[in-house]
């Protein structure tokens, strides 16, 4: 497995060792019940300090891969082989106009927090986050009267665009700051992309299941959706896309290739190239949502934009998922539509906050953003395992779910075709917030699915909430509903 | 003149006295060259402290209404009787599709700063502004991890909506916080209003001359503009509006009744009622841009929304002009379209910054916003006089301009139909930024107009820039171009 952490800084030594041992466990070198070699063995074999090995083993323990037993050392635990739900099969794929029921809109509003238990106590502020606030606060006070009387530059803060450009350069993707435009977030970037490329009545390909923000946008802009099945591990089905594009006039395709919501799927690079070949052949715009791209646990996937030779990929992203939802700062690389997108940015938002942008530019330039990503990714990986283990122990083998290599959420298929929207309402009574599958498609194909997030730490309260959901599921199974 | 400062706090005693003496000067009780009664006289007549009278007289001196002469006391200066440009007369008024040339877009980007001399030194930060930053900074750090992981409420921060609701209540306008939605600024609010009320191809009435942001929006949304003449003192010509609405299908009317840009005009209350009667008769939406409403020097005009009995006035505003352009926070009261507008807010922006909104709510609740407005209004009134006096002394009687009672800018008609876009390019060579009349209409009716702002202090550099422009104007007059 190529751990090309191109974008993040070098992982720490103990992390490298933990990954090596994890790979050995997953590939069967060590099996459940096996005793791992002694710490002294690893120190000699790997030529590292004793503490480094201990750190690595402790990480594996936290992730429930091994268990420390007094006097016996570390024993390998059962590693569940999570089964992802199969690829959806649609009776027919054709353009449909969208109309989201008000009921679902409310569910969407609650689901945006990715939190099953919103009343859990607040986590203390991380030191790096305090530094970000200091940068923003300093920027607010610097030349304050100028900022209060002047709007931001039309394309957004130059230093921030430069930092974002460098961020992609480390991935091998050349995006000069003049090709970038700062937006009010990724949703705003998607709005600009669709407004720039489509007219009302046009057909737009979206992933199914896929991000509900895109479905809502199509609804409000009067665009037709063509929902193409999305595999829960490898993402958009490009072969079906080819068929759809041959049959219908497609104007744009909205795709999240890296750790997309709800599944956490990741498109392989050759699928990205195939997607581009289809887009070239049928001349449609590719709108890439890269918002989870920086949250890869083992590698940072290359954006589709990296493979774009015909300047048709519009890249959209933001800091909302990787850093903070309260910064309201995203970006767009508009490809051949860049000029039109800049104009649309001005009429839709006019300007961004100079202070927030300047603070973010400082945060990135100082290396703090890279440090934050490293911390956050390790945290999310741990939380994914905690969630998967909790699901494994509560639901047992009665449901299938994805085990994503990045992002914030996994996709769970309930047993017996049970209605997740009904489950949502039942769970809400005890202030447990589920995100039912119905939100991720305009069809009814995902009514027995849930999105579960590992964005928040697996506290006692969240664990109990999952146990409660599992109980509701089993009760309803016995009732035969 | 009714100085109904309903919304601001009570003016200070010296300000009341200054206004009284000013009214006497403007009405001719005291004429140019007259000596004002002695300080002792005022102390006895008005029953106030000596210092209060001195403060009042010094304010009048700063505003160039009187002059202190050693041993003679205060002498009344010549009070120019500024002549506003006449109401525009259009050959025909009909719906036209808009297409703004790229050249003008660049001019618009520069003009947004309202500053004739952008390289003038920065003004120190005001103490109240520091307090606002402290509020925002504190809000950022409070429950930080919650804010980074949770998006803002769909309608925006509740306390801020409550404060805005109270702000309008002081004007007699009832706008419950549940009728308000926080936006990314006033331009964003205008976007939502037009998206909620219009379909591509619909006719929208706009003021002419009027705000270019509205013209740009119609262009991008594929809406037709019906430009109705706007009088430079009393605003939109409602009689012509009645004719237009009888002749064409009007879907919406975008209007800035209070101190609108570029003229600074203010609609009388009965014109507002007439406008609403027309809207009721022909069933169109009224989109009210109230962004300058809080910046009245003598009174706070009542919004059109105050007179709205049929729930058809959408009120749009923001803190950008009254407080700071860098907060990126505005609001909208969507009337009968509120639900649709909330949905559009979510798909266009998703959320606002909770920290900025919480900081603003604190700033308003503490009374600091009211204090700030009082300070800012006094400053702007002074700067308006400094600008008018500078224009009077440099251009002489060769041009007409408005003398607004609020807002940020005045509207100047150049002599001899000279081309202000050409003047713009000439002035730009010495880094002087003019805002040519061509930006404020899609017709060519304002090519010999300029918008000049009194948003910034009249420094030596800005005074010299105006002198330079005056020189360019006179040179070109002699050349006969």
PDB file of C-alpha atoms in Angstrom, chain A residues 122-251:
ATOM      1  CA  UNK A 122     -17.779  20.329  24.629  1.00  0.00           C
ATOM      2  CA  UNK A 123     -14.155  19.298  23.987  1.00  0.00           C
ATOM      3  CA  UNK A 124     -11.467  21.782  25.166  1.00  0.00           C
ATOM      4  CA  UNK A 125      -9.946  24.039  22.520  1.00  0.00           C
ATOM      5  CA  UNK A 126      -6.778  22.682  20.909  1.00  0.00           C
ATOM      6  CA  UNK A 127      -3.636  24.742  21.223  1.00  0.00           C
ATOM      7  CA  UNK A 128      -3.263  25.087  17.432  1.00  0.00           C
ATOM      8  CA  UNK A 129      -6.805  26.427  17.192  1.00  0.00           C
ATOM      9  CA  UNK A 130      -5.911  29.129  19.752  1.00  0.00           C
ATOM     10  CA  UNK A 131      -3.038  30.124  17.517  1.00  0.00           C
ATOM     11  CA  UNK A 132      -5.390  30.442  14.542  1.00  0.00           C
ATOM     12  CA  UNK A 133      -7.636  32.748  16.575  1.00  0.00           C
ATOM     13  CA  UNK A 134      -4.626  34.841  17.578  1.00  0.00           C
ATOM     14  CA  UNK A 135      -3.685  35.231  13.908  1.00  0.00           C
ATOM     15  CA  UNK A 136      -7.226  36.292  13.008  1.00  0.00           C
ATOM     16  CA  UNK A 137      -7.451  38.676  15.946  1.00  0.00           C
ATOM     17  CA  UNK A 138      -4.139  40.287  15.075  1.00  0.00           C
ATOM     18  CA  UNK A 139      -5.242  40.649  11.434  1.00  0.00           C
ATOM     19  CA  UNK A 140      -8.460  42.315  12.611  1.00  0.00           C
ATOM     20  CA  UNK A 141      -6.524  44.966  14.517  1.00  0.00           C
ATOM     21  CA  UNK A 142      -3.896  45.562  11.849  1.00  0.00           C
ATOM     22  CA  UNK A 143      -4.947  48.428   9.598  1.00  0.00           C
ATOM     23  CA  UNK A 144      -8.371  48.110  11.111  1.00  0.00           C
ATOM     24  CA  UNK A 145      -9.818  51.336   9.713  1.00  0.00           C
ATOM     25  CA  UNK A 146      -8.713  50.283   6.257  1.00  0.00           C
ATOM     26  CA  UNK A 147     -10.496  46.927   6.555  1.00  0.00           C
ATOM     27  CA  UNK A 148     -13.668  48.495   7.926  1.00  0.00           C
ATOM     28  CA  UNK A 149     -13.839  50.927   5.000  1.00  0.00           C
ATOM     29  CA  UNK A 150     -12.508  48.757   2.173  1.00  0.00           C
ATOM     30  CA  UNK A 151     -13.917  45.546   0.756  1.00  0.00           C
ATOM     31  CA  UNK A 152     -11.675  42.543   0.190  1.00  0.00           C
ATOM     32  CA  UNK A 153     -10.081  42.118  -3.258  1.00  0.00           C
ATOM     33  CA  UNK A 154     -12.539  40.662  -5.798  1.00  0.00           C
ATOM     34  CA  UNK A 155     -10.731  37.293  -6.007  1.00  0.00           C
ATOM     35  CA  UNK A 156      -9.982  37.154  -2.299  1.00  0.00           C
ATOM     36  CA  UNK A 157      -6.909  37.679  -0.144  1.00  0.00           C
ATOM     37  CA  UNK A 158      -3.748  37.289  -2.218  1.00  0.00           C
ATOM     38  CA  UNK A 159      -1.561  35.664   0.465  1.00  0.00           C
ATOM     39  CA  UNK A 160      -4.254  33.123   1.237  1.00  0.00           C
ATOM     40  CA  UNK A 161      -4.591  32.247  -2.439  1.00  0.00           C
ATOM     41  CA  UNK A 162      -0.800  31.841  -2.571  1.00  0.00           C
ATOM     42  CA  UNK A 163      -0.841  29.498   0.410  1.00  0.00           C
ATOM     43  CA  UNK A 164      -3.634  27.383  -1.105  1.00  0.00           C
ATOM     44  CA  UNK A 165      -1.679  27.293  -4.365  1.00  0.00           C
ATOM     45  CA  UNK A 166       1.401  25.994  -2.482  1.00  0.00           C
ATOM     46  CA  UNK A 167      -0.725  23.473  -0.628  1.00  0.00           C
ATOM     47  CA  UNK A 168      -1.735  21.924  -3.982  1.00  0.00           C
ATOM     48  CA  UNK A 169       1.773  22.282  -5.400  1.00  0.00           C
ATOM     49  CA  UNK A 170       2.958  19.784  -2.745  1.00  0.00           C
ATOM     50  CA  UNK A 171       0.551  17.324  -4.397  1.00  0.00           C
ATOM     51  CA  UNK A 172       2.041  18.015  -7.790  1.00  0.00           C
ATOM     52  CA  UNK A 173      -0.989  20.054  -8.824  1.00  0.00           C
ATOM     53  CA  UNK A 174      -0.158  23.432 -10.321  1.00  0.00           C
ATOM     54  CA  UNK A 175      -2.867  25.956  -9.481  1.00  0.00           C
ATOM     55  CA  UNK A 176      -1.466  29.498  -9.646  1.00  0.00           C
ATOM     56  CA  UNK A 177      -3.117  31.900  -7.184  1.00  0.00           C
ATOM     57  CA  UNK A 178      -4.501  33.828 -10.163  1.00  0.00           C
ATOM     58  CA  UNK A 179      -6.606  30.753 -11.017  1.00  0.00           C
ATOM     59  CA  UNK A 180      -8.116  30.663  -7.539  1.00  0.00           C
ATOM     60  CA  UNK A 181     -10.978  32.628  -6.082  1.00  0.00           C
ATOM     61  CA  UNK A 182     -11.885  32.659  -2.371  1.00  0.00           C
ATOM     62  CA  UNK A 183     -15.535  31.876  -1.594  1.00  0.00           C
ATOM     63  CA  UNK A 184     -17.841  31.791   1.458  1.00  0.00           C
ATOM     64  CA  UNK A 185     -17.326  28.013   1.725  1.00  0.00           C
ATOM     65  CA  UNK A 186     -17.628  24.924  -0.470  1.00  0.00           C
ATOM     66  CA  UNK A 187     -21.406  25.152  -0.838  1.00  0.00           C
ATOM     67  CA  UNK A 188     -20.927  28.681  -2.208  1.00  0.00           C
ATOM     68  CA  UNK A 189     -18.247  27.349  -4.577  1.00  0.00           C
ATOM     69  CA  UNK A 190     -20.655  24.649  -5.828  1.00  0.00           C
ATOM     70  CA  UNK A 191     -23.339  27.314  -6.364  1.00  0.00           C
ATOM     71  CA  UNK A 192     -20.937  29.416  -8.447  1.00  0.00           C
ATOM     72  CA  UNK A 193     -19.873  26.335 -10.455  1.00  0.00           C
ATOM     73  CA  UNK A 194     -23.437  25.387 -11.344  1.00  0.00           C
ATOM     74  CA  UNK A 195     -24.481  28.982 -12.071  1.00  0.00           C
ATOM     75  CA  UNK A 196     -21.451  29.421 -14.341  1.00  0.00           C
ATOM     76  CA  UNK A 197     -21.884  26.198 -16.314  1.00  0.00           C
ATOM     77  CA  UNK A 198     -25.635  25.490 -16.442  1.00  0.00           C
ATOM     78  CA  UNK A 199     -28.950  27.006 -17.504  1.00  0.00           C
ATOM     79  CA  UNK A 200     -32.280  26.043 -15.904  1.00  0.00           C
ATOM     80  CA  UNK A 201     -33.488  22.747 -17.376  1.00  0.00           C
ATOM     81  CA  UNK A 202     -29.986  21.392 -18.015  1.00  0.00           C
ATOM     82  CA  UNK A 203     -29.018  17.869 -16.938  1.00  0.00           C
ATOM     83  CA  UNK A 204     -26.439  17.463 -14.200  1.00  0.00           C
ATOM     84  CA  UNK A 205     -24.930  14.132 -13.150  1.00  0.00           C
ATOM     85  CA  UNK A 206     -24.664  13.641  -9.399  1.00  0.00           C
ATOM     86  CA  UNK A 207     -23.489  10.716  -7.303  1.00  0.00           C
ATOM     87  CA  UNK A 208     -26.066   8.436  -5.707  1.00  0.00           C
ATOM     88  CA  UNK A 209     -25.802   8.232  -2.768  1.00  0.00           C
ATOM     89  CA  UNK A 210     -24.232  11.682  -2.723  1.00  0.00           C
ATOM     90  CA  UNK A 211     -23.994  15.033  -0.940  1.00  0.00           C
ATOM     91  CA  UNK A 212     -27.466  16.495  -0.257  1.00  0.00           C
ATOM     92  CA  UNK A 213     -26.143  20.054  -0.667  1.00  0.00           C
ATOM     93  CA  UNK A 214     -25.716  19.317  -4.383  1.00  0.00           C
ATOM     94  CA  UNK A 215     -29.251  17.870  -4.612  1.00  0.00           C
ATOM     95  CA  UNK A 216     -30.642  21.015  -2.921  1.00  0.00           C
ATOM     96  CA  UNK A 217     -28.733  23.238  -5.330  1.00  0.00           C
ATOM     97  CA  UNK A 218     -30.189  21.448  -8.371  1.00  0.00           C
ATOM     98  CA  UNK A 219     -33.651  21.902  -6.864  1.00  0.00           C
ATOM     99  CA  UNK A 220     -33.243  25.658  -6.291  1.00  0.00           C
ATOM    100  CA  UNK A 221     -31.534  26.318  -9.642  1.00  0.00           C
ATOM    101  CA  UNK A 222     -34.129  24.374 -11.651  1.00  0.00           C
ATOM    102  CA  UNK A 223     -31.632  21.790 -12.934  1.00  0.00           C
ATOM    103  CA  UNK A 224     -32.395  18.140 -13.663  1.00  0.00           C
ATOM    104  CA  UNK A 225     -30.493  15.455 -11.808  1.00  0.00           C
ATOM    105  CA  UNK A 226     -29.137  12.294 -13.374  1.00  0.00           C
ATOM    106  CA  UNK A 227     -28.219  10.115 -10.421  1.00  0.00           C
ATOM    107  CA  UNK A 228     -25.399   7.730 -11.247  1.00  0.00           C
ATOM    108  CA  UNK A 229     -24.710   4.934  -8.744  1.00  0.00           C
ATOM    109  CA  UNK A 230     -21.775   5.436  -6.458  1.00  0.00           C
ATOM    110  CA  UNK A 231     -19.981   2.367  -5.136  1.00  0.00           C
ATOM    111  CA  UNK A 232     -19.481   2.528  -1.396  1.00  0.00           C
ATOM    112  CA  UNK A 233     -15.736   1.876  -1.704  1.00  0.00           C
ATOM    113  CA  UNK A 234     -14.643   3.073  -5.153  1.00  0.00           C
ATOM    114  CA  UNK A 235     -17.088   5.927  -5.730  1.00  0.00           C
ATOM    115  CA  UNK A 236     -18.802   6.992  -8.958  1.00  0.00           C
ATOM    116  CA  UNK A 237     -19.490   4.175 -11.424  1.00  0.00           C
ATOM    117  CA  UNK A 238     -17.754   5.566 -14.507  1.00  0.00           C
ATOM    118  CA  UNK A 239     -18.994   2.814 -16.817  1.00  0.00           C
ATOM    119  CA  UNK A 240     -22.580   3.772 -16.080  1.00  0.00           C
ATOM    120  CA  UNK A 241     -21.579   7.413 -16.446  1.00  0.00           C
ATOM    121  CA  UNK A 242     -20.337   6.638 -19.971  1.00  0.00           C
ATOM    122  CA  UNK A 243     -23.699   5.094 -20.856  1.00  0.00           C
ATOM    123  CA  UNK A 244     -25.650   8.007 -19.377  1.00  0.00           C
ATOM    124  CA  UNK A 245     -23.515  10.584 -21.170  1.00  0.00           C
ATOM    125  CA  UNK A 246     -24.054   8.755 -24.467  1.00  0.00           C
ATOM    126  CA  UNK A 247     -27.800   8.716 -23.968  1.00  0.00           C
ATOM    127  CA  UNK A 248     -28.499  12.171 -22.512  1.00  0.00           C
ATOM    128  CA  UNK A 249     -27.229  15.688 -22.911  1.00  0.00           C
ATOM    129  CA  UNK A 250     -25.091  16.210 -19.811  1.00  0.00           C
ATOM    130  CA  UNK A 251     -23.985  19.760 -18.947  1.00  0.00           C
TER     131      UNK A 251
END
